[in-house]
CSV table of C-alpha atoms in Angstrom, one decimal:
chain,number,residue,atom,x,y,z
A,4,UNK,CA,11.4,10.3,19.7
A,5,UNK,CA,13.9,11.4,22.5
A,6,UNK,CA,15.1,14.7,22.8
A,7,UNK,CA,17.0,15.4,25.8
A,8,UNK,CA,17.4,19.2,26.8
A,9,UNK,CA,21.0,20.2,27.7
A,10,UNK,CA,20.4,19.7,31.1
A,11,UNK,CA,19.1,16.3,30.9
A,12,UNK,CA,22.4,15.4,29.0
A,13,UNK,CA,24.2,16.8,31.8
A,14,UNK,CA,22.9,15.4,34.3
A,15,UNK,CA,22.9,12.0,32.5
A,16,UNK,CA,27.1,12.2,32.4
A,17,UNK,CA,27.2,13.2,35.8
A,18,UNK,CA,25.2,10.4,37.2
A,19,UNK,CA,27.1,8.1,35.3
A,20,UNK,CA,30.1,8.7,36.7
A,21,UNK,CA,28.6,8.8,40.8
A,22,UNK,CA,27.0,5.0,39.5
A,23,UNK,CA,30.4,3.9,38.0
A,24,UNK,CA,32.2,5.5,41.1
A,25,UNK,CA,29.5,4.4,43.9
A,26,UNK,CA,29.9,1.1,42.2
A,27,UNK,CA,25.9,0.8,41.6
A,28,UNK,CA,24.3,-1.1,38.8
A,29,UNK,CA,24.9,0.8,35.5
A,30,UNK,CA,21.9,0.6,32.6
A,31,UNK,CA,23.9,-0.1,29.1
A,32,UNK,CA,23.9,3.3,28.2
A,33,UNK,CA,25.2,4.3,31.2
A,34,UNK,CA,28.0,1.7,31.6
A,35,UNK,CA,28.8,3.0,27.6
A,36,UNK,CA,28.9,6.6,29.4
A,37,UNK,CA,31.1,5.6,32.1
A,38,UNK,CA,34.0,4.0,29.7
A,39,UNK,CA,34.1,6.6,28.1
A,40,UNK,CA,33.9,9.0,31.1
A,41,UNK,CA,37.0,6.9,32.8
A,42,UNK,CA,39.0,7.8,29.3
A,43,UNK,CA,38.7,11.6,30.1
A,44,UNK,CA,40.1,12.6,33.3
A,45,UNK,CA,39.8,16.1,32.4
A,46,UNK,CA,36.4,15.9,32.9
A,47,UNK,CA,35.7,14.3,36.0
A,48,UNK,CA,36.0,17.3,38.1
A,49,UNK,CA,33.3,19.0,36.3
A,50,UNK,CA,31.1,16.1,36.3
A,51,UNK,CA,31.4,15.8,40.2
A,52,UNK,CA,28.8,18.5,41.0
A,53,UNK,CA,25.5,18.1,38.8
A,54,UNK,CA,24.1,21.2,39.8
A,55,UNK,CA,27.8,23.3,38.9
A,56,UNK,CA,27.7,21.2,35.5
A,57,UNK,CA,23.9,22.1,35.2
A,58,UNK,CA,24.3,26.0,35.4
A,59,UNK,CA,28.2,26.0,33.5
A,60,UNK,CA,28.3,28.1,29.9
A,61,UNK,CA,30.1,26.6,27.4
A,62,UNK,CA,29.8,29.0,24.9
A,63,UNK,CA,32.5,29.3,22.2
A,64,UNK,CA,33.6,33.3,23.4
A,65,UNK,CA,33.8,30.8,27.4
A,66,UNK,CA,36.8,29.0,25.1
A,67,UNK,CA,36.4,26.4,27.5
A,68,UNK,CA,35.5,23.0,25.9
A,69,UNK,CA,32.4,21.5,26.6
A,70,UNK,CA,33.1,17.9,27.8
A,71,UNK,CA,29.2,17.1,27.4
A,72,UNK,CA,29.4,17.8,24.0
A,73,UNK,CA,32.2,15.7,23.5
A,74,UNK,CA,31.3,12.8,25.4
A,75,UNK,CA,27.9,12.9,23.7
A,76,UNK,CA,30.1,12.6,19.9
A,77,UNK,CA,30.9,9.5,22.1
A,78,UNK,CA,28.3,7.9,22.3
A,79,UNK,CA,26.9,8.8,19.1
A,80,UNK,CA,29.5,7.2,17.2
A,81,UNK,CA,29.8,4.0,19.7
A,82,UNK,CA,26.0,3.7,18.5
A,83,UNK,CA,26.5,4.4,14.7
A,84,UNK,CA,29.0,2.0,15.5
A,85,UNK,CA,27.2,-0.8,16.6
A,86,UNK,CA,24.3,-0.7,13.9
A,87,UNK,CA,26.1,0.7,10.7
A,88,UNK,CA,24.3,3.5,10.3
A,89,UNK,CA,24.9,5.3,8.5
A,90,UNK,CA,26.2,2.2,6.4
A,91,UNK,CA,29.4,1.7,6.1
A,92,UNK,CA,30.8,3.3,9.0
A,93,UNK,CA,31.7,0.6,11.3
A,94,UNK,CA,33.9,-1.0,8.5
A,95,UNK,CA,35.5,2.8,8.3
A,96,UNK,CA,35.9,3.0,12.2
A,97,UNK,CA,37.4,-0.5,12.3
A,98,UNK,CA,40.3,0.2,10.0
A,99,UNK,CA,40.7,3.6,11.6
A,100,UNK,CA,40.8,1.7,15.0
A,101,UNK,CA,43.6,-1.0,13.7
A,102,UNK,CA,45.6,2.1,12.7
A,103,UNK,CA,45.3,4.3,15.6
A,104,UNK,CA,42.9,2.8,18.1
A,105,UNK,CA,39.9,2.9,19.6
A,106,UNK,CA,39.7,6.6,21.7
A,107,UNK,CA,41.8,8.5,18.7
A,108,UNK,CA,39.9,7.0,15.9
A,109,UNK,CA,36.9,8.4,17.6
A,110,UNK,CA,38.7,11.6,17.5
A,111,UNK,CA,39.1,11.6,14.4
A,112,UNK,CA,35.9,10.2,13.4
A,113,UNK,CA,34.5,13.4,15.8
A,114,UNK,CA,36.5,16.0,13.2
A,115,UNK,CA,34.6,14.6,10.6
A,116,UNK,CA,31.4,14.0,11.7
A,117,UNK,CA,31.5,17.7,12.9
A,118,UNK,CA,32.4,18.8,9.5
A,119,UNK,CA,29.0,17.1,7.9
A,120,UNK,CA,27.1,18.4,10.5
A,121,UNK,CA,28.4,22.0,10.0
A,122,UNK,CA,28.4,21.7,5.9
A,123,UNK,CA,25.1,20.4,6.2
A,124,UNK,CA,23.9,23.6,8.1
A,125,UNK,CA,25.7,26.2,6.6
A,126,UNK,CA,24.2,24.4,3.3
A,127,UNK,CA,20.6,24.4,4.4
A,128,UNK,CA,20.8,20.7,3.0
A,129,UNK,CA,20.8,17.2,4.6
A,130,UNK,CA,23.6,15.7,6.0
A,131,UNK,CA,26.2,13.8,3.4
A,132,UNK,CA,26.9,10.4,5.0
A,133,UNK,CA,28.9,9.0,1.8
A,134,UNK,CA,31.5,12.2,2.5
A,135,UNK,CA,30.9,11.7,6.5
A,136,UNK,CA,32.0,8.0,5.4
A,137,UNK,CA,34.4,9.0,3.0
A,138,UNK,CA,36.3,11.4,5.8
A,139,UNK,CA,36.8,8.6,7.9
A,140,UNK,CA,38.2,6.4,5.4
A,141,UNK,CA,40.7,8.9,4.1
A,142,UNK,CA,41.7,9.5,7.7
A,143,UNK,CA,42.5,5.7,8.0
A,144,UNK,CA,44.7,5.3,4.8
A,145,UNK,CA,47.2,8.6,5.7
């Protein structure tokens, strides 16, 4: 199993965006980075200089948001995405998606997805998927 350190994911977003921008071949998880990259402006500055982005605290007391955190909540959900996994997602994303499109629905789908993760810790207990599921779906018939 993979398990990038931070700076790894850092420098993975960074590099991304010099291929994209230098026009280079892009691997598919890179050219998935890069979209998503191009859809947040606010981000390209600090993606410029790997070694700036490397050494950068994000801490919650920073109140600066961390733009590798989000783009990483991304990817994750482009991938849960493209498997349905956990099952029943993609059918929730897609009706989100007709309602609100593609970058807000993931937006949205980031709020919940962040609150299963944080339920699930403060809960010492595994993630819930069918309420992670169940988030998104509400969120697509308001």
């Amino acid at each position: 199993m993979f398990t990038p350190s931070s700076h790894d994911v850092r420098r993975f977003f960074c590099e991304a965006l010099r291929k994209q921008r230098n026009g280079e071949i892009l691997s598919p998880m890179d050219a998935i980075a890069a979209d998503w990259i191009v859809q947040h402006p606010e981000y390209h500055a600090e993606l410029e200089d790997v070694e700036a982005a490397i050494a950068r605290d994000y801490s919650v007391e920073g109140g600066k948001p961390n733009p590798f955190l989000h783009l990483s909540m991304h990817l994750s959900i482009a991938e849960q995405v493209s498997i349905d996994q956990p099952r029943g997602i993609k059918a929730a994303h897609d009706l989100l998606v007709s309602r609100i499109g593609e970058h807000e629905a993931h937006h949205q789908i980031m709020e919940c997805l962040g609150e299963m993760i944080w339920t699930s810790q403060r809960n010492g207990l595994p993630p819930d998927t069918e309420a992670y599921i169940e988030c998104v779906r509400q969120r697509a018939t308001r």
